[in-house]
Amino acid sequence: MIGIDLGGSNLRAARIDESAMTGHREPVGEPRDPPRIVEKVARVVESLAQGEGGPVGVGIAAMLSDRRGTVANSPHLRWRDVPFGELLAARLGPRYQLGVYNDVNAIIWGEAQQGAARGCTSVLGVYVGTGIGGGVIANGQLVTGTSNCAGEIGHTKVRWDRDAAPCQCGQRGCIEAYVGGSYLLARIERETGRGACSDQIVTPDDVDRAAAAGDPWALGLWQELAPLLSVTLGNAVAVLNPERLVLGGGVLARCPLLVRLVTEHMAETTNGPSWGPLSVVLAELGDDAGLVGAAHLAASGTDLITRPIPSSGPEP
Ligand SMILES: [Zn+2]
């Protein structure tokens, strides 16, 4: 099986066999018009498949409007209403069983197959990077929702008053507008300019190190934000009752103190029956999670765009 991760910067791909993974990585590059990207992905697939065909899963950094890989919107690729799945399926032909998935859904599925949630059937994955993404597996199934928006935990609200922070989604008070990496960076820059924090503190990792060393401003920021993230996660845990909460993304991966404060706050505030069986873990697969998950989704037959050719039927 072949997994592809089509992100805003890089196209990563791998052929995953029982014992080995053959990888490939190249920049997405410019221009980003759909025909060029479709051709680029198809060539990578063909070179990895070496004429064998089989399942191909693509995880794409995009909001999908259906289960046939139609991109409603992808700020990363600057696409709107692009029938990416149909175009790629037509280009690859029936030898490949193609599925196209939202990248965060693919990532959490990957962690459940080969990573931090291996063997778990109820999983919540939350990724705090530039923004905040989430994915849900319930009773062994990937939950996509009525309009493919399930798991959008970044846009759940933690404030609703007039001063609530504006979010790029157009609403206010979303957790992403407080803890998402780009908002955190902007806040650090603002407070450095105001003299509130040391100009040595530039990134969320710096805040984490400074807080761990006892810097009052940094510790204060983490003590303000950790409960907001904890309550967001705890509310989702109350609804979903997962056995594993997988935390990942650039901010959480590099901020161990923030993760500890969030987990401690969750332990105090999450209801016992849902907290008891839950383990909170860091993501394990890193940049490979999306392509691993996409490959497994396609191999399991989830939302395939092309159907396998019946083995007894004639070749086209
Ligand atoms: Zn939002």
Tab-separated table of C-alpha atoms and ligand atoms in Angstrom:
chain	number	residue	atom	x	y	z
A	1	MET	CA	0.000	0.000	0.000
A	2	ILE	CA	1.044	3.575	-0.637
A	3	GLY	CA	0.524	6.582	1.595
A	4	ILE	CA	0.806	10.217	0.543
A	5	ASP	CA	0.841	13.309	2.702
A	6	LEU	CA	0.110	16.391	0.614
A	7	GLY	CA	0.852	19.324	2.872
A	8	GLY	CA	1.334	23.027	2.396
A	9	SER	CA	5.093	22.736	1.923
A	10	ASN	CA	5.985	19.131	1.216
A	11	LEU	CA	4.723	16.125	-0.644
A	12	ARG	CA	5.714	13.072	1.371
A	13	ALA	CA	5.043	9.556	0.216
A	14	ALA	CA	5.874	6.013	1.190
A	15	ARG	CA	5.274	2.500	0.089
A	16	ILE	CA	4.468	0.527	3.205
A	17	ASP	CA	4.998	-3.208	3.110
A	18	GLU	CA	4.783	-5.647	6.016
A	19	SER	CA	8.343	-5.084	7.119
A	20	ALA	CA	9.590	-2.035	5.288
A	21	MET	CA	8.743	1.514	4.357
A	22	THR	CA	10.226	3.146	1.266
A	23	GLY	CA	9.940	6.887	1.549
A	24	HIS	CA	9.990	9.843	-0.740
A	25	ARG	CA	9.827	13.574	-0.087
A	26	GLU	CA	9.839	16.629	-2.314
A	27	PRO	CA	8.622	20.219	-2.046
A	28	VAL	CA	5.097	20.857	-3.324
A	29	GLY	CA	6.578	23.747	-5.270
A	30	GLU	CA	4.915	26.235	-7.579
A	31	PRO	CA	2.618	26.722	-9.371
A	32	ARG	CA	-0.070	24.964	-7.370
A	33	ASP	CA	-2.677	24.535	-10.049
A	34	PRO	CA	-4.554	21.239	-9.611
A	35	PRO	CA	-3.437	19.577	-12.898
A	36	ARG	CA	0.229	20.039	-11.997
A	37	ILE	CA	-0.217	18.739	-8.442
A	38	VAL	CA	-2.316	15.769	-9.638
A	39	GLU	CA	0.403	14.843	-12.126
A	40	LYS	CA	3.100	15.220	-9.501
A	41	VAL	CA	1.282	12.945	-7.032
A	42	ALA	CA	0.487	10.388	-9.758
A	43	ARG	CA	4.138	10.150	-10.780
A	44	VAL	CA	5.253	9.580	-7.202
A	45	VAL	CA	2.605	6.859	-6.800
A	46	GLU	CA	3.671	5.148	-10.015
A	47	SER	CA	7.340	5.228	-9.106
A	48	LEU	CA	6.702	3.740	-5.652
A	49	ALA	CA	4.229	1.120	-6.938
A	50	GLN	CA	6.641	-0.138	-9.614
A	51	GLY	CA	3.783	-1.351	-11.764
A	52	GLU	CA	1.947	-3.247	-9.035
A	53	GLY	CA	-1.107	-1.030	-8.343
A	54	GLY	CA	-2.971	-1.481	-5.052
A	55	PRO	CA	-4.322	0.783	-2.311
A	56	VAL	CA	-3.271	4.448	-2.340
A	57	GLY	CA	-4.308	6.795	0.442
A	58	VAL	CA	-3.765	10.540	0.255
A	59	GLY	CA	-3.953	12.732	3.338
A	60	ILE	CA	-4.402	16.341	2.277
A	61	ALA	CA	-4.207	19.593	4.243
A	62	ALA	CA	-7.675	20.679	3.186
A	63	MET	CA	-11.301	20.846	4.142
A	64	LEU	CA	-13.092	18.213	2.089
A	65	SER	CA	-16.710	18.626	1.078
A	66	ASP	CA	-17.450	14.954	0.446
A	67	ARG	CA	-15.897	11.502	0.665
A	68	ARG	CA	-14.609	11.600	-2.897
A	69	GLY	CA	-11.749	13.940	-2.198
A	70	THR	CA	-13.387	17.186	-3.306
A	71	VAL	CA	-11.432	20.024	-1.747
A	72	ALA	CA	-13.837	22.698	-0.507
A	73	ASN	CA	-10.997	24.871	0.664
A	74	SER	CA	-7.277	24.554	1.204
A	75	PRO	CA	-5.499	27.748	2.242
A	76	HIS	CA	-2.201	25.815	2.029
A	77	LEU	CA	-2.667	24.854	-1.607
A	78	ARG	CA	-4.783	27.942	-2.370
A	79	TRP	CA	-7.554	25.725	-3.752
A	80	ARG	CA	-11.310	26.149	-3.625
A	81	ASP	CA	-13.829	23.606	-4.940
A	82	VAL	CA	-11.289	21.349	-6.628
A	83	PRO	CA	-12.403	17.751	-7.427
A	84	PHE	CA	-8.935	16.521	-6.490
A	85	GLY	CA	-9.972	12.921	-5.752
A	86	GLU	CA	-11.787	12.491	-9.067
A	87	LEU	CA	-8.911	14.046	-11.022
A	88	LEU	CA	-6.314	11.842	-9.354
A	89	ALA	CA	-8.476	8.713	-9.678
A	90	ALA	CA	-8.932	9.404	-13.404
A	91	ARG	CA	-5.204	9.928	-13.860
A	92	LEU	CA	-4.168	6.816	-11.918
A	93	GLY	CA	-6.786	4.505	-13.421
A	94	PRO	CA	-8.455	1.433	-11.911
A	95	ARG	CA	-5.245	-0.394	-10.966
A	96	TYR	CA	-5.071	1.771	-7.845
A	97	GLN	CA	-7.697	1.849	-5.101
A	98	LEU	CA	-7.589	5.517	-4.205
A	99	GLY	CA	-8.921	7.226	-1.090
A	100	VAL	CA	-8.458	10.910	-0.171
A	101	TYR	CA	-8.678	11.967	3.475
A	102	ASN	CA	-8.334	15.053	5.602
A	103	ASP	CA	-4.747	15.174	6.871
A	104	VAL	CA	-5.575	15.280	10.582
A	105	ASN	CA	-7.964	12.339	10.210
A	106	ALA	CA	-5.210	10.434	8.422
A	107	ILE	CA	-2.737	11.340	11.189
A	108	ILE	CA	-4.912	10.044	14.005
A	109	TRP	CA	-5.709	6.885	12.045
A	110	GLY	CA	-1.965	6.382	11.579
A	111	GLU	CA	-1.336	6.718	15.323
A	112	ALA	CA	-4.079	4.147	15.954
A	113	GLN	CA	-2.531	1.701	13.472
A	114	GLN	CA	1.176	1.954	14.175
A	115	GLY	CA	1.761	4.664	16.789
A	116	ALA	CA	0.730	6.023	20.175
A	117	ALA	CA	-2.830	4.628	20.043
A	118	ARG	CA	-1.962	1.232	18.577
A	119	GLY	CA	-4.763	-1.229	19.236
A	120	CYS	CA	-7.160	1.405	20.614
A	121	THR	CA	-10.688	1.645	19.222
A	122	SER	CA	-11.726	4.948	20.848
A	123	VAL	CA	-9.214	7.735	20.374
A	124	LEU	CA	-9.155	11.506	20.476
A	125	GLY	CA	-6.162	13.113	18.756
A	126	VAL	CA	-5.410	16.807	19.247
A	127	TYR	CA	-2.603	18.563	17.401
A	128	VAL	CA	-1.480	22.005	18.451
A	129	GLY	CA	0.808	23.420	15.799
A	130	THR	CA	0.278	26.659	13.905
A	131	GLY	CA	-3.435	26.052	14.452
A	132	ILE	CA	-5.252	23.283	16.306
A	133	GLY	CA	-6.567	20.173	14.576
A	134	GLY	CA	-8.342	17.159	15.954
A	135	GLY	CA	-9.458	13.711	14.927
A	136	VAL	CA	-11.822	11.202	16.461
A	137	ILE	CA	-12.005	7.428	16.286
A	138	ALA	CA	-15.085	6.014	18.002
A	139	ASN	CA	-15.755	2.293	18.335
A	140	GLY	CA	-13.099	1.552	15.722
A	141	GLN	CA	-14.482	3.965	13.116
A	142	LEU	CA	-13.049	7.250	11.941
A	143	VAL	CA	-15.676	9.881	12.713
A	144	THR	CA	-15.991	12.353	9.849
A	145	GLY	CA	-19.396	13.877	10.645
A	146	THR	CA	-22.223	15.103	8.457
A	147	SER	CA	-20.159	17.662	6.569
A	148	ASN	CA	-16.658	16.303	7.224
A	149	CYS	CA	-16.093	18.739	10.094
A	150	ALA	CA	-15.934	16.305	13.015
A	151	GLY	CA	-12.916	16.750	15.233
A	152	GLU	CA	-12.616	20.526	14.748
A	153	ILE	CA	-11.748	20.961	18.390
A	154	GLY	CA	-9.674	24.074	17.632
A	155	HIS	CA	-12.865	26.026	17.067
A	156	THR	CA	-14.628	25.037	20.258
A	157	LYS	CA	-15.144	28.078	22.451
A	158	VAL	CA	-13.371	28.906	25.673
A	159	ARG	CA	-14.597	32.497	25.910
A	160	TRP	CA	-17.700	34.190	24.622
A	161	ASP	CA	-17.593	37.718	26.000
A	162	ARG	CA	-16.834	40.869	24.023
A	163	ASP	CA	-13.114	40.607	24.699
A	164	ALA	CA	-12.887	37.058	23.377
A	165	ALA	CA	-9.971	36.754	20.960
A	166	PRO	CA	-10.833	36.814	17.235
A	167	CYS	CA	-10.064	33.600	15.356
A	168	GLN	CA	-9.174	33.182	11.690
A	169	CYS	CA	-12.381	31.125	11.268
A	170	GLY	CA	-14.394	34.337	11.661
A	171	GLN	CA	-15.657	33.545	15.173
A	172	ARG	CA	-14.317	34.664	18.539
A	173	GLY	CA	-13.110	32.871	21.609
A	174	CYS	CA	-11.969	29.634	19.914
A	175	ILE	CA	-9.250	27.733	21.807
A	176	GLU	CA	-7.069	28.039	18.687
A	177	ALA	CA	-7.059	31.837	19.110
A	178	TYR	CA	-5.386	31.349	22.509
A	179	VAL	CA	-3.107	28.334	22.157
A	180	GLY	CA	-2.602	27.915	18.396
A	181	GLY	CA	1.069	28.496	17.531
A	182	SER	CA	0.550	31.502	15.275
A	183	TYR	CA	-1.556	33.248	17.951
A	184	LEU	CA	0.978	32.384	20.632
A	185	LEU	CA	3.809	33.811	18.538
A	186	ALA	CA	1.845	37.020	17.985
A	187	ARG	CA	1.142	37.324	21.703
A	188	ILE	CA	4.786	36.758	22.648
A	189	GLU	CA	5.839	39.419	20.150
A	190	ARG	CA	3.237	41.846	21.496
A	191	GLU	CA	4.247	41.348	25.112
A	192	THR	CA	7.962	41.538	24.331
A	193	GLY	CA	7.309	44.886	22.631
A	194	ARG	CA	5.478	46.045	25.733
A	195	GLY	CA	8.393	44.982	27.914
A	196	ALA	CA	6.252	42.398	29.724
A	197	CYS	CA	8.556	39.527	28.869
A	198	SER	CA	12.214	39.072	28.093
A	199	ASP	CA	13.216	39.521	24.463
A	200	GLN	CA	14.993	36.167	24.773
A	201	ILE	CA	11.518	34.627	24.644
A	202	VAL	CA	10.529	34.298	21.002
A	203	THR	CA	8.778	30.955	20.521
A	204	PRO	CA	6.416	28.753	22.573
A	205	ASP	CA	9.420	26.467	23.313
A	206	ASP	CA	11.174	29.481	24.866
A	207	VAL	CA	8.110	30.139	27.025
A	208	ASP	CA	8.141	26.513	28.167
A	209	ARG	CA	11.834	26.612	29.102
A	210	ALA	CA	11.504	29.981	30.823
A	211	ALA	CA	8.441	28.816	32.776
A	212	ALA	CA	10.285	25.678	33.862
A	213	ALA	CA	13.137	27.916	35.067
A	214	GLY	CA	10.685	29.995	37.102
A	215	ASP	CA	10.254	33.083	34.870
A	216	PRO	CA	7.112	34.744	36.289
A	217	TRP	CA	5.734	36.014	32.972
A	218	ALA	CA	6.221	32.653	31.223
A	219	LEU	CA	4.772	30.700	34.123
A	220	GLY	CA	1.844	33.110	34.287
A	221	LEU	CA	1.116	32.618	30.585
A	222	TRP	CA	1.168	28.822	30.900
A	223	GLN	CA	-0.987	28.979	34.041
A	224	GLU	CA	-3.500	31.074	32.091
A	225	LEU	CA	-3.537	28.884	28.979
A	226	ALA	CA	-3.197	25.367	30.411
A	227	PRO	CA	-6.667	25.423	32.022
A	228	LEU	CA	-8.245	26.651	28.757
A	229	LEU	CA	-6.745	23.748	26.827
A	230	SER	CA	-7.469	21.314	29.645
A	231	VAL	CA	-11.151	22.260	29.763
A	232	THR	CA	-11.391	21.984	25.964
A	233	LEU	CA	-9.887	18.494	26.054
A	234	GLY	CA	-11.846	17.469	29.136
A	235	ASN	CA	-15.160	18.459	27.544
A	236	ALA	CA	-14.354	16.418	24.443
A	237	VAL	CA	-13.331	13.490	26.653
A	238	ALA	CA	-16.664	13.740	28.481
A	239	VAL	CA	-18.515	13.444	25.161
A	240	LEU	CA	-16.362	10.777	23.522
A	241	ASN	CA	-15.068	8.663	26.434
A	242	PRO	CA	-11.882	7.682	24.573
A	243	GLU	CA	-9.343	5.230	25.949
A	244	ARG	CA	-6.481	7.324	24.625
A	245	LEU	CA	-5.900	11.030	24.134
A	246	VAL	CA	-3.024	11.572	21.709
A	247	LEU	CA	-1.402	14.992	21.897
A	248	GLY	CA	0.833	16.178	19.081
A	249	GLY	CA	1.823	19.066	16.850
A	250	GLY	CA	4.812	21.382	17.060
A	251	VAL	CA	3.682	23.310	20.140
A	252	LEU	CA	2.797	20.350	22.349
A	253	ALA	CA	5.717	18.224	21.146
A	254	ARG	CA	8.167	20.902	22.250
A	255	CYS	CA	6.476	22.186	25.410
A	256	PRO	CA	6.669	19.436	28.049
A	257	LEU	CA	5.766	21.747	30.938
A	258	LEU	CA	2.615	22.951	29.165
A	259	VAL	CA	1.603	19.325	28.542
A	260	ARG	CA	2.203	18.510	32.217
A	261	LEU	CA	0.125	21.471	33.425
A	262	VAL	CA	-2.702	20.577	31.036
A	263	THR	CA	-2.693	16.933	32.114
A	264	GLU	CA	-2.646	17.834	35.817
A	265	HIS	CA	-5.543	20.227	35.352
A	266	MET	CA	-7.488	17.569	33.432
A	267	ALA	CA	-6.914	15.070	36.228
A	268	GLU	CA	-8.522	17.546	38.661
A	269	THR	CA	-11.429	18.626	36.484
A	270	THR	CA	-12.452	15.665	34.291
A	271	ASN	CA	-15.190	13.387	35.608
A	272	GLY	CA	-13.875	10.203	37.201
A	273	PRO	CA	-15.662	7.650	34.997
A	274	SER	CA	-14.196	9.169	31.814
A	275	TRP	CA	-10.802	10.096	33.311
A	276	GLY	CA	-10.179	6.678	34.901
A	277	PRO	CA	-9.694	4.553	31.774
A	278	LEU	CA	-8.024	7.352	29.781
A	279	SER	CA	-4.328	7.554	29.075
A	280	VAL	CA	-2.855	10.808	27.790
A	281	VAL	CA	0.137	10.237	25.520
A	282	LEU	CA	2.272	12.123	23.022
A	283	ALA	CA	2.034	11.266	19.321
A	284	GLU	CA	4.760	8.872	18.200
A	285	LEU	CA	4.861	8.848	14.422
A	286	GLY	CA	5.788	12.482	13.818
A	287	ASP	CA	5.767	13.459	10.155
A	288	ASP	CA	5.020	9.901	9.056
A	289	ALA	CA	1.633	9.663	10.791
A	290	GLY	CA	-0.399	11.160	7.925
A	291	LEU	CA	0.930	8.964	5.171
A	292	VAL	CA	0.821	5.843	7.340
A	293	GLY	CA	-2.806	6.586	8.257
A	294	ALA	CA	-3.873	7.420	4.704
A	295	ALA	CA	-2.337	4.169	3.418
A	296	HIS	CA	-4.130	2.116	6.087
A	297	LEU	CA	-7.453	3.876	5.442
A	298	ALA	CA	-7.232	3.063	1.733
A	299	ALA	CA	-6.106	-0.506	2.421
A	300	SER	CA	-9.090	-1.009	4.744
A	301	GLY	CA	-11.430	0.189	1.964
A	302	THR	CA	-12.529	3.395	3.723
A	303	ASP	CA	-14.246	5.814	1.299
A	304	LEU	CA	-12.488	4.568	-1.810
A	305	ILE	CA	-12.987	6.608	-4.955
A	306	THR	CA	-11.898	3.818	-7.264
A	307	ARG	CA	-13.149	0.320	-6.650
A	308	PRO	CA	-10.879	-2.697	-7.006
A	309	ILE	CA	-11.247	-4.629	-10.256
A	310	PRO	CA	-12.914	-7.985	-9.492
A	311	SER	CA	-10.163	-10.589	-9.719
A	312	SER	CA	-12.188	-12.843	-12.056
A	313	GLY	CA	-13.139	-9.981	-14.364
A	314	PRO	CA	-11.363	-9.041	-17.578
A	315	GLU	CA	-8.602	-6.421	-17.495
A	316	PRO	CA	-9.740	-3.122	-19.033
B	1	ZN	ZN	-12.079	29.529	15.275
